Short mmCIF file of the N, C-alpha and C atoms (twelve columns), coordinates in Angstrom:
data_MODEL
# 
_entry.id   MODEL 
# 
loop_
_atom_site.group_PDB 
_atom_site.id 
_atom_site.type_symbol 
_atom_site.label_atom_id 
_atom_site.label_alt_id 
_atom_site.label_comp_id 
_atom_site.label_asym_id 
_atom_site.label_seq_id 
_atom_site.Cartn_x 
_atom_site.Cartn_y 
_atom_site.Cartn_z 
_atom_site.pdbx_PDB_model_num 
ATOM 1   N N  . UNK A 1  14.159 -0.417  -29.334 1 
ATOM 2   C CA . UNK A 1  13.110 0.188   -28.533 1 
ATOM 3   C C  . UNK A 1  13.369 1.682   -28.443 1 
ATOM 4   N N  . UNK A 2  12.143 2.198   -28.589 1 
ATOM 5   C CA . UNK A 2  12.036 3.803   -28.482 1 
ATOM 6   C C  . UNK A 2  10.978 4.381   -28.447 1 
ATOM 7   N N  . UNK A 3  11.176 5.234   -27.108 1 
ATOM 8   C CA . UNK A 3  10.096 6.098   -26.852 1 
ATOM 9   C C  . UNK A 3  9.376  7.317   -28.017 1 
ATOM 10  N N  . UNK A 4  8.289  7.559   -28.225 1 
ATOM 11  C CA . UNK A 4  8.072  8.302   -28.731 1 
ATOM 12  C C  . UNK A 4  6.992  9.490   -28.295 1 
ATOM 13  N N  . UNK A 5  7.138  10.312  -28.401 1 
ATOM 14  C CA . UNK A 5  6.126  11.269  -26.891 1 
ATOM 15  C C  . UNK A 5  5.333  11.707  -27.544 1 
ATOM 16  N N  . UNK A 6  5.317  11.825  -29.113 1 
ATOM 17  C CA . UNK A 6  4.172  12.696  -29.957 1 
ATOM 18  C C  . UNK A 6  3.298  11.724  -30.471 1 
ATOM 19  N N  . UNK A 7  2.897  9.671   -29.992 1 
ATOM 20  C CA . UNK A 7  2.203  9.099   -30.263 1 
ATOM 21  C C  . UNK A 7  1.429  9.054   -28.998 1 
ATOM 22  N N  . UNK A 8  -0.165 9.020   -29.305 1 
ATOM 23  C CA . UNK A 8  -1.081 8.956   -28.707 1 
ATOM 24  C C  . UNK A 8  -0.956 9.926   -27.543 1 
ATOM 25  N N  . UNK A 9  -2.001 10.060  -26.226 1 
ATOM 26  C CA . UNK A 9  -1.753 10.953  -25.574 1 
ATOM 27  C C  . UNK A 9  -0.169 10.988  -24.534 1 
ATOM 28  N N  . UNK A 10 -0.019 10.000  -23.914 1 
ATOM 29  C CA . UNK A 10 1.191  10.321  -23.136 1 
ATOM 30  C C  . UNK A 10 2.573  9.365   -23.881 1 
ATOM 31  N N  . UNK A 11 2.356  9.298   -25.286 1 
ATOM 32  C CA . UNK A 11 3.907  8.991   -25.681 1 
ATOM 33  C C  . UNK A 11 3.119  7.093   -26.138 1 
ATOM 34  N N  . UNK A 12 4.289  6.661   -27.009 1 
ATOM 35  C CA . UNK A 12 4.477  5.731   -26.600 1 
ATOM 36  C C  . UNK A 12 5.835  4.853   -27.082 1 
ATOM 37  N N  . UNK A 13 5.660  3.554   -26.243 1 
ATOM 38  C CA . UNK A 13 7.211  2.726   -26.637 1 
ATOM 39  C C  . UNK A 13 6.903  1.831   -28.187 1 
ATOM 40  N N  . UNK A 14 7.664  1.499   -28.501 1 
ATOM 41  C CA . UNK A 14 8.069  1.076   -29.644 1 
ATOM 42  C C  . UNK A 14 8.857  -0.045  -29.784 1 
ATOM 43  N N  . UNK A 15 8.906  -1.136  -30.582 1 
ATOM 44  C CA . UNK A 15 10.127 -2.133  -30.183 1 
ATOM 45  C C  . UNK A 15 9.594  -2.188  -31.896 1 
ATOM 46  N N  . UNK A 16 11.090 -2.022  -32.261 1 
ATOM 47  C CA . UNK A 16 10.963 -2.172  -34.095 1 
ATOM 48  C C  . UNK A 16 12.207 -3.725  -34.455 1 
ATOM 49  N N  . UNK A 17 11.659 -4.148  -35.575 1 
ATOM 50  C CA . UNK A 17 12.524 -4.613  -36.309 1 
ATOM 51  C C  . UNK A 17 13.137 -4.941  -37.611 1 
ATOM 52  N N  . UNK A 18 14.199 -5.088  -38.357 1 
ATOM 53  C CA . UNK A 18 13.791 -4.914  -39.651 1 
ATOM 54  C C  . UNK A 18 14.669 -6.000  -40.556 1 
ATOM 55  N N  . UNK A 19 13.752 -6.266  -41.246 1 
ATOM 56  C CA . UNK A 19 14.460 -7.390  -42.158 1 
ATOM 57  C C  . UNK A 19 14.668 -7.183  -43.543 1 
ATOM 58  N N  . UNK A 20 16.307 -7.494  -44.237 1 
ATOM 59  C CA . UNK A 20 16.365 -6.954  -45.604 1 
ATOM 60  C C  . UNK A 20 15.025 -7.602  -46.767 1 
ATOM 61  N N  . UNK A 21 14.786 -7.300  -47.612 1 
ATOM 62  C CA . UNK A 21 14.329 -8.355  -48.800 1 
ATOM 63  C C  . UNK A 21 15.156 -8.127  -50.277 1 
ATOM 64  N N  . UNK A 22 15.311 -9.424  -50.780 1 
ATOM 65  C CA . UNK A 22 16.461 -9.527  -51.564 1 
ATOM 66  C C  . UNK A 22 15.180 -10.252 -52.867 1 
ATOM 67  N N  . UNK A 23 16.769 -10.080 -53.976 1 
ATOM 68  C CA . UNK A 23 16.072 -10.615 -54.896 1 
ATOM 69  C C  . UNK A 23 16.785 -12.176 -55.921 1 
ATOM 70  N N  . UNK A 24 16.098 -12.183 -56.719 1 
ATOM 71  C CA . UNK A 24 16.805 -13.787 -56.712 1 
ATOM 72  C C  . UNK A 24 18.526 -13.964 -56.923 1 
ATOM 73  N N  . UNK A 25 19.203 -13.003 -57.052 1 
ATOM 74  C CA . UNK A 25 20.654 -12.455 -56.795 1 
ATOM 75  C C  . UNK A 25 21.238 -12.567 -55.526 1 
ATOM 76  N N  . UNK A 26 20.359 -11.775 -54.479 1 
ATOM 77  C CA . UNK A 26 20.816 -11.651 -53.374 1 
ATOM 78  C C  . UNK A 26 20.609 -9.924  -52.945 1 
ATOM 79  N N  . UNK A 27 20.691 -9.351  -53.895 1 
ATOM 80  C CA . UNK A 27 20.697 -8.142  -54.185 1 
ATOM 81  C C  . UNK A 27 19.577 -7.372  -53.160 1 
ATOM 82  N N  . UNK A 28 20.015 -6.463  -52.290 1 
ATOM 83  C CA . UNK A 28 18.831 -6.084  -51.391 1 
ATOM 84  C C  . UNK A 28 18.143 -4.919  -52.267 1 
ATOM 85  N N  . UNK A 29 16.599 -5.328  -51.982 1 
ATOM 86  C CA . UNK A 29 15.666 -4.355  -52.910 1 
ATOM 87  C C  . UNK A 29 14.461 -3.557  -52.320 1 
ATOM 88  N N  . UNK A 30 14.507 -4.025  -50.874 1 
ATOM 89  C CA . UNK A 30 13.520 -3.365  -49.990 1 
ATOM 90  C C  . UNK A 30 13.947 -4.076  -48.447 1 
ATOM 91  N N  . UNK A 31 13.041 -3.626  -47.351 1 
ATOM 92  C CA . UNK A 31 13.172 -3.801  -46.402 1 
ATOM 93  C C  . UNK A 31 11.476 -4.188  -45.812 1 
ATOM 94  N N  . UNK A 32 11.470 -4.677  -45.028 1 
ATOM 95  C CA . UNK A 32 10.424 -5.545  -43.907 1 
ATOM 96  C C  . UNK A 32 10.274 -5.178  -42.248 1 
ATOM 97  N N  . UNK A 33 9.387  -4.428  -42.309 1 
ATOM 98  C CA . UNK A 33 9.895  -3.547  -40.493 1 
ATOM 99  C C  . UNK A 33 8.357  -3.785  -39.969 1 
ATOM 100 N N  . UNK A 34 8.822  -3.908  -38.651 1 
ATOM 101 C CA . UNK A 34 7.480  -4.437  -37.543 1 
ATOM 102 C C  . UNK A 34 7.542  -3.728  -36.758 1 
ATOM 103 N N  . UNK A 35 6.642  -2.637  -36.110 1 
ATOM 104 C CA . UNK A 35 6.518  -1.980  -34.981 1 
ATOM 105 C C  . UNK A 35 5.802  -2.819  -33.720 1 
ATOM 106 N N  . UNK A 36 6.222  -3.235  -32.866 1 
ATOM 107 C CA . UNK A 36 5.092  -3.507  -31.739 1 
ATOM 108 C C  . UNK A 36 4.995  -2.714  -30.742 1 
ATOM 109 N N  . UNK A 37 4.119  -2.321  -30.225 1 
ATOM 110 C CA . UNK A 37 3.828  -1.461  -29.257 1 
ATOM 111 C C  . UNK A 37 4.013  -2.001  -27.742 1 
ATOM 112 N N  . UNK A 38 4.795  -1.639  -26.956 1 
ATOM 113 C CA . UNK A 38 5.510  -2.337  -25.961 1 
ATOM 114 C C  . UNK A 38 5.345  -1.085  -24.754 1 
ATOM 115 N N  . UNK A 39 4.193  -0.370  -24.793 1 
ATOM 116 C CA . UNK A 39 4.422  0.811   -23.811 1 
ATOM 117 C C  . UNK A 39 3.619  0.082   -22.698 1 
ATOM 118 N N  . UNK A 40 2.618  -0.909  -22.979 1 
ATOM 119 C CA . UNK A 40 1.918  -1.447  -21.457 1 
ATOM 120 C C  . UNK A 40 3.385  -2.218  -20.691 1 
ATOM 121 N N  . UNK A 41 4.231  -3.207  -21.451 1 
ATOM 122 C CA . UNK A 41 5.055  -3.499  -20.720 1 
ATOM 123 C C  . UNK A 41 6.401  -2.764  -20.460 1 
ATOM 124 N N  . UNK A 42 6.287  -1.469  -20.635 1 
ATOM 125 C CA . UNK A 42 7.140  -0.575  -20.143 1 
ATOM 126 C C  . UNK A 42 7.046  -0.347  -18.577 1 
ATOM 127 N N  . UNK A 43 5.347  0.098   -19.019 1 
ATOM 128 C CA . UNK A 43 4.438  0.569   -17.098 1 
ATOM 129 C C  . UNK A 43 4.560  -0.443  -16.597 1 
ATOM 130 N N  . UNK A 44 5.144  -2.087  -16.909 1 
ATOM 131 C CA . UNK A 44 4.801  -2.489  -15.987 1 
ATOM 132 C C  . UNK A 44 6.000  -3.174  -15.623 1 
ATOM 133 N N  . UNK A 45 7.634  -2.898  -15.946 1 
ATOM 134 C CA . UNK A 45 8.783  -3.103  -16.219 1 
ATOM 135 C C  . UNK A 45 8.888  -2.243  -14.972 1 
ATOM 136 N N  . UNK A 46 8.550  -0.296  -15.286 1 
ATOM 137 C CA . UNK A 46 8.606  0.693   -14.284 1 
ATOM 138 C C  . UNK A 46 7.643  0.157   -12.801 1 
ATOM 139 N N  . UNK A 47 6.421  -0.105  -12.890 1 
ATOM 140 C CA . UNK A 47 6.028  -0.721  -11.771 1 
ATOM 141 C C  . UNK A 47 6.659  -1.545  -11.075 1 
ATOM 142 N N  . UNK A 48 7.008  -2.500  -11.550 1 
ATOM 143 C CA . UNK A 48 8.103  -4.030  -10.731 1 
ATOM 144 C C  . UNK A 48 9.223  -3.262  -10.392 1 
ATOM 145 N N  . UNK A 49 10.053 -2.286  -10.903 1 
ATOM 146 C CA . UNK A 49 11.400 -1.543  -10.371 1 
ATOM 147 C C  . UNK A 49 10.603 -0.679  -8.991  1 
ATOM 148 N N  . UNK A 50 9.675  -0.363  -9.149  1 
ATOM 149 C CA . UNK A 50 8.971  0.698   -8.070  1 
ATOM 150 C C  . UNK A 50 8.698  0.014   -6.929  1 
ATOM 151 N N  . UNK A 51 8.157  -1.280  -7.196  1 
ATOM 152 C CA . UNK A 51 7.815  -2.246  -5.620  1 
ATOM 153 C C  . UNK A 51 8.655  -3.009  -5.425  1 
ATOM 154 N N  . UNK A 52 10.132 -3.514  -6.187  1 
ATOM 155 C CA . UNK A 52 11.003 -3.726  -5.545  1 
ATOM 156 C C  . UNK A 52 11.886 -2.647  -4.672  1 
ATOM 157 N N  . UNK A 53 11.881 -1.369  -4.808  1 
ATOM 158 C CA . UNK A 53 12.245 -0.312  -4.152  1 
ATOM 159 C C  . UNK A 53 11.821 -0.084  -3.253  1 
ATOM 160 N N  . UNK A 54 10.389 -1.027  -3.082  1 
ATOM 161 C CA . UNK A 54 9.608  -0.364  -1.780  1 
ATOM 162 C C  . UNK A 54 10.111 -1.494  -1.186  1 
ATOM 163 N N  . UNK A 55 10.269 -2.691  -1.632  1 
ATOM 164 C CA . UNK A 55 9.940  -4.359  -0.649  1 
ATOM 165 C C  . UNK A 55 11.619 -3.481  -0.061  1 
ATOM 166 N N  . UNK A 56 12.729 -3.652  -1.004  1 
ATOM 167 C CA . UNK A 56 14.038 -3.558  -0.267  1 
ATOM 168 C C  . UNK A 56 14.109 -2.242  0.502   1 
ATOM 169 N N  . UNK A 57 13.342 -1.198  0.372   1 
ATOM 170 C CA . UNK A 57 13.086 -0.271  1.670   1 
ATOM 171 C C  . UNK A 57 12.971 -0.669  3.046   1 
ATOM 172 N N  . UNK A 58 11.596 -1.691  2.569   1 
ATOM 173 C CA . UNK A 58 10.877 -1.957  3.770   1 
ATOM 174 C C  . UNK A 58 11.817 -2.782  4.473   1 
ATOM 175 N N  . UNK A 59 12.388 -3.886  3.653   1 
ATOM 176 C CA . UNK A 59 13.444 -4.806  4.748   1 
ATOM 177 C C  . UNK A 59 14.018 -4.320  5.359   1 
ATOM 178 N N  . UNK A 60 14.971 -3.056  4.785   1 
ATOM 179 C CA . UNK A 60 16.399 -2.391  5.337   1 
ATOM 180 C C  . UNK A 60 15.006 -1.689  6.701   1 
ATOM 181 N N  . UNK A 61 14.527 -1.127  6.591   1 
ATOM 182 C CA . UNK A 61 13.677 -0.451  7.733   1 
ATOM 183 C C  . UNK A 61 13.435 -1.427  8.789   1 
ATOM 184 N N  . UNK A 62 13.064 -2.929  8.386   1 
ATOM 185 C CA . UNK A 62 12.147 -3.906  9.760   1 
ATOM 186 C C  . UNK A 62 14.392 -4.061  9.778   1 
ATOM 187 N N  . UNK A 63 14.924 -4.663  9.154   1 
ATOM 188 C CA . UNK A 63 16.016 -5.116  9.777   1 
ATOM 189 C C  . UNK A 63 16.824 -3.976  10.681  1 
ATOM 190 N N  . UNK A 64 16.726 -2.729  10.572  1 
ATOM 191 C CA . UNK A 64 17.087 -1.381  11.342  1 
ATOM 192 C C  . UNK A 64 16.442 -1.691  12.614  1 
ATOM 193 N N  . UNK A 65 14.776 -2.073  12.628  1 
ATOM 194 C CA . UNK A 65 14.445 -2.109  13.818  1 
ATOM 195 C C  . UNK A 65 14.293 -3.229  14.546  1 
ATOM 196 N N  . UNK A 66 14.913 -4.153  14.193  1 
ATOM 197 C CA . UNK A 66 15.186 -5.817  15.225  1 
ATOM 198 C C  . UNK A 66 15.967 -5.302  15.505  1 
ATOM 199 N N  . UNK A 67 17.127 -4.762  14.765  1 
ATOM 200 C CA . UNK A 67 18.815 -4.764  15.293  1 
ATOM 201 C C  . UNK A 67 18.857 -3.291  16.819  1 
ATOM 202 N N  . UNK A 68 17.209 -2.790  16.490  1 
ATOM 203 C CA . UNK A 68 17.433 -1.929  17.307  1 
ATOM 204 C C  . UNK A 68 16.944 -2.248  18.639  1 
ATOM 205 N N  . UNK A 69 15.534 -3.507  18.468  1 
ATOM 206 C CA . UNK A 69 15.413 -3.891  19.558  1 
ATOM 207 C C  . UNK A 69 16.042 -5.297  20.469  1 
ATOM 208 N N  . UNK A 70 16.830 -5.702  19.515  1 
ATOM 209 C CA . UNK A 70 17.497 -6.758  19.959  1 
ATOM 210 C C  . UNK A 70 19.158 -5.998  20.615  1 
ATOM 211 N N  . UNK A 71 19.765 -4.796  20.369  1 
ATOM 212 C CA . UNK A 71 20.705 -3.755  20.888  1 
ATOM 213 C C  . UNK A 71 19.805 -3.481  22.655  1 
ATOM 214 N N  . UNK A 72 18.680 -3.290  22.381  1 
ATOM 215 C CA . UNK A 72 17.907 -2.466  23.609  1 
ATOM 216 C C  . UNK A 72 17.474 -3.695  24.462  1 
ATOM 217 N N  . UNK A 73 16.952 -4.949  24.153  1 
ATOM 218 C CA . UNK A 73 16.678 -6.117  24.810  1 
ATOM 219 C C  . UNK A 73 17.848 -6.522  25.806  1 
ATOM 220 N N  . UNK A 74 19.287 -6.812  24.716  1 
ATOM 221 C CA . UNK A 74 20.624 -6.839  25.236  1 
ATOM 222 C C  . UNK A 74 20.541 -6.029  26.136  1 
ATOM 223 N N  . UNK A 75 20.701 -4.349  26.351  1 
ATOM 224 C CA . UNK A 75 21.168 -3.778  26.959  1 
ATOM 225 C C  . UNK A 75 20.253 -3.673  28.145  1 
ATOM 226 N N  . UNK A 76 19.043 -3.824  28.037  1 
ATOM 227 C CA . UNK A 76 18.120 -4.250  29.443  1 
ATOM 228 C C  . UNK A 76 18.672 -5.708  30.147  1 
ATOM 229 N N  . UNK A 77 18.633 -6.374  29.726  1 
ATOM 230 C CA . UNK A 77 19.528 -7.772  30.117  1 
ATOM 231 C C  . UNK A 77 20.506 -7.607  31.191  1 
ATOM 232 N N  . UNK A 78 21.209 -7.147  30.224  1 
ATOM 233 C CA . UNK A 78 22.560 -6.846  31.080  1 
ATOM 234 C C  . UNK A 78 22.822 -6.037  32.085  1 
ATOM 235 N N  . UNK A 79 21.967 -4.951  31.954  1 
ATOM 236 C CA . UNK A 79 21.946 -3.868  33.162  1 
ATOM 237 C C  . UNK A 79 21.157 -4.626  34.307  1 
ATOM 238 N N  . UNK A 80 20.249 -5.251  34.415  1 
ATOM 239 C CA . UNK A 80 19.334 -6.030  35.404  1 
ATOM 240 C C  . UNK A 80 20.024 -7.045  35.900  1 
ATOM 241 N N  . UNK A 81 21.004 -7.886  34.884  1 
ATOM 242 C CA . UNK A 81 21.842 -9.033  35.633  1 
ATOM 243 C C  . UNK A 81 22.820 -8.175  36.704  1 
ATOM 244 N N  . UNK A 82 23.565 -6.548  36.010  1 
ATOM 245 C CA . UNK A 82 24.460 -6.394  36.364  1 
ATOM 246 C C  . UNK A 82 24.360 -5.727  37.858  1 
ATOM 247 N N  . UNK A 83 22.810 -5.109  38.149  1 
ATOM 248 C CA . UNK A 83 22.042 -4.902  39.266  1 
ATOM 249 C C  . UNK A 83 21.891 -6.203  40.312  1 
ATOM 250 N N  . UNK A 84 21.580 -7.382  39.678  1 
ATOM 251 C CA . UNK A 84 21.291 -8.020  40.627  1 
ATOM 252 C C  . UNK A 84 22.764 -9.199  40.920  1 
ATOM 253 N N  . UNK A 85 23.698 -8.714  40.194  1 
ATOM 254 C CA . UNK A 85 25.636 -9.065  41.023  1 
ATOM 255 C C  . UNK A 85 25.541 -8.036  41.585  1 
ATOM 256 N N  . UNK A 86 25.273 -6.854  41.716  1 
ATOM 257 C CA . UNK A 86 25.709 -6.190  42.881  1 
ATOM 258 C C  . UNK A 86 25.141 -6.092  44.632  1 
# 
């Protein structure tokens, strides 16, 4: 696989492969190569890395803020019990 930036307007990917061709010896006398064009599933390789970045953002952010209101719930708790022992 390889990018190429001077195909079509914004580049594109490439996934090559190549196979010898021989002759009734064995003797290699040419070669057999396949380009497929693999740049839609590039964008969409880069997309799935982009919204898993967002999903594991977003968790670390909601789990920041339970831990912040379950710290502040606690600490209301306890100050109100510790008001009403005195």
């Amino acid at each position: 696989e390889d990018f190429f930036p001077d195909l079509g307007r914004n580049g594109k990917w490439l996934h090559f492969t190549a196979s010898p061709i021989t002759d009734s010896n064995g003797e290699i006398i040419g070669a057999i190569e396949t380009l497929e064009d693999i740049t839609e599933r590039k964008g969409a390789e880069d997309n799935l890395r982009y919204y898993l970045q967002e999903i594991t953002r977003t968790q670390e952010e909601e789990r920041r803020r339970i831990a912040r209101e379950l710290h502040d719930d606690t600490a209301q708790l306890l100050g109100s019990l510790s008001r009403q022992l005195d």
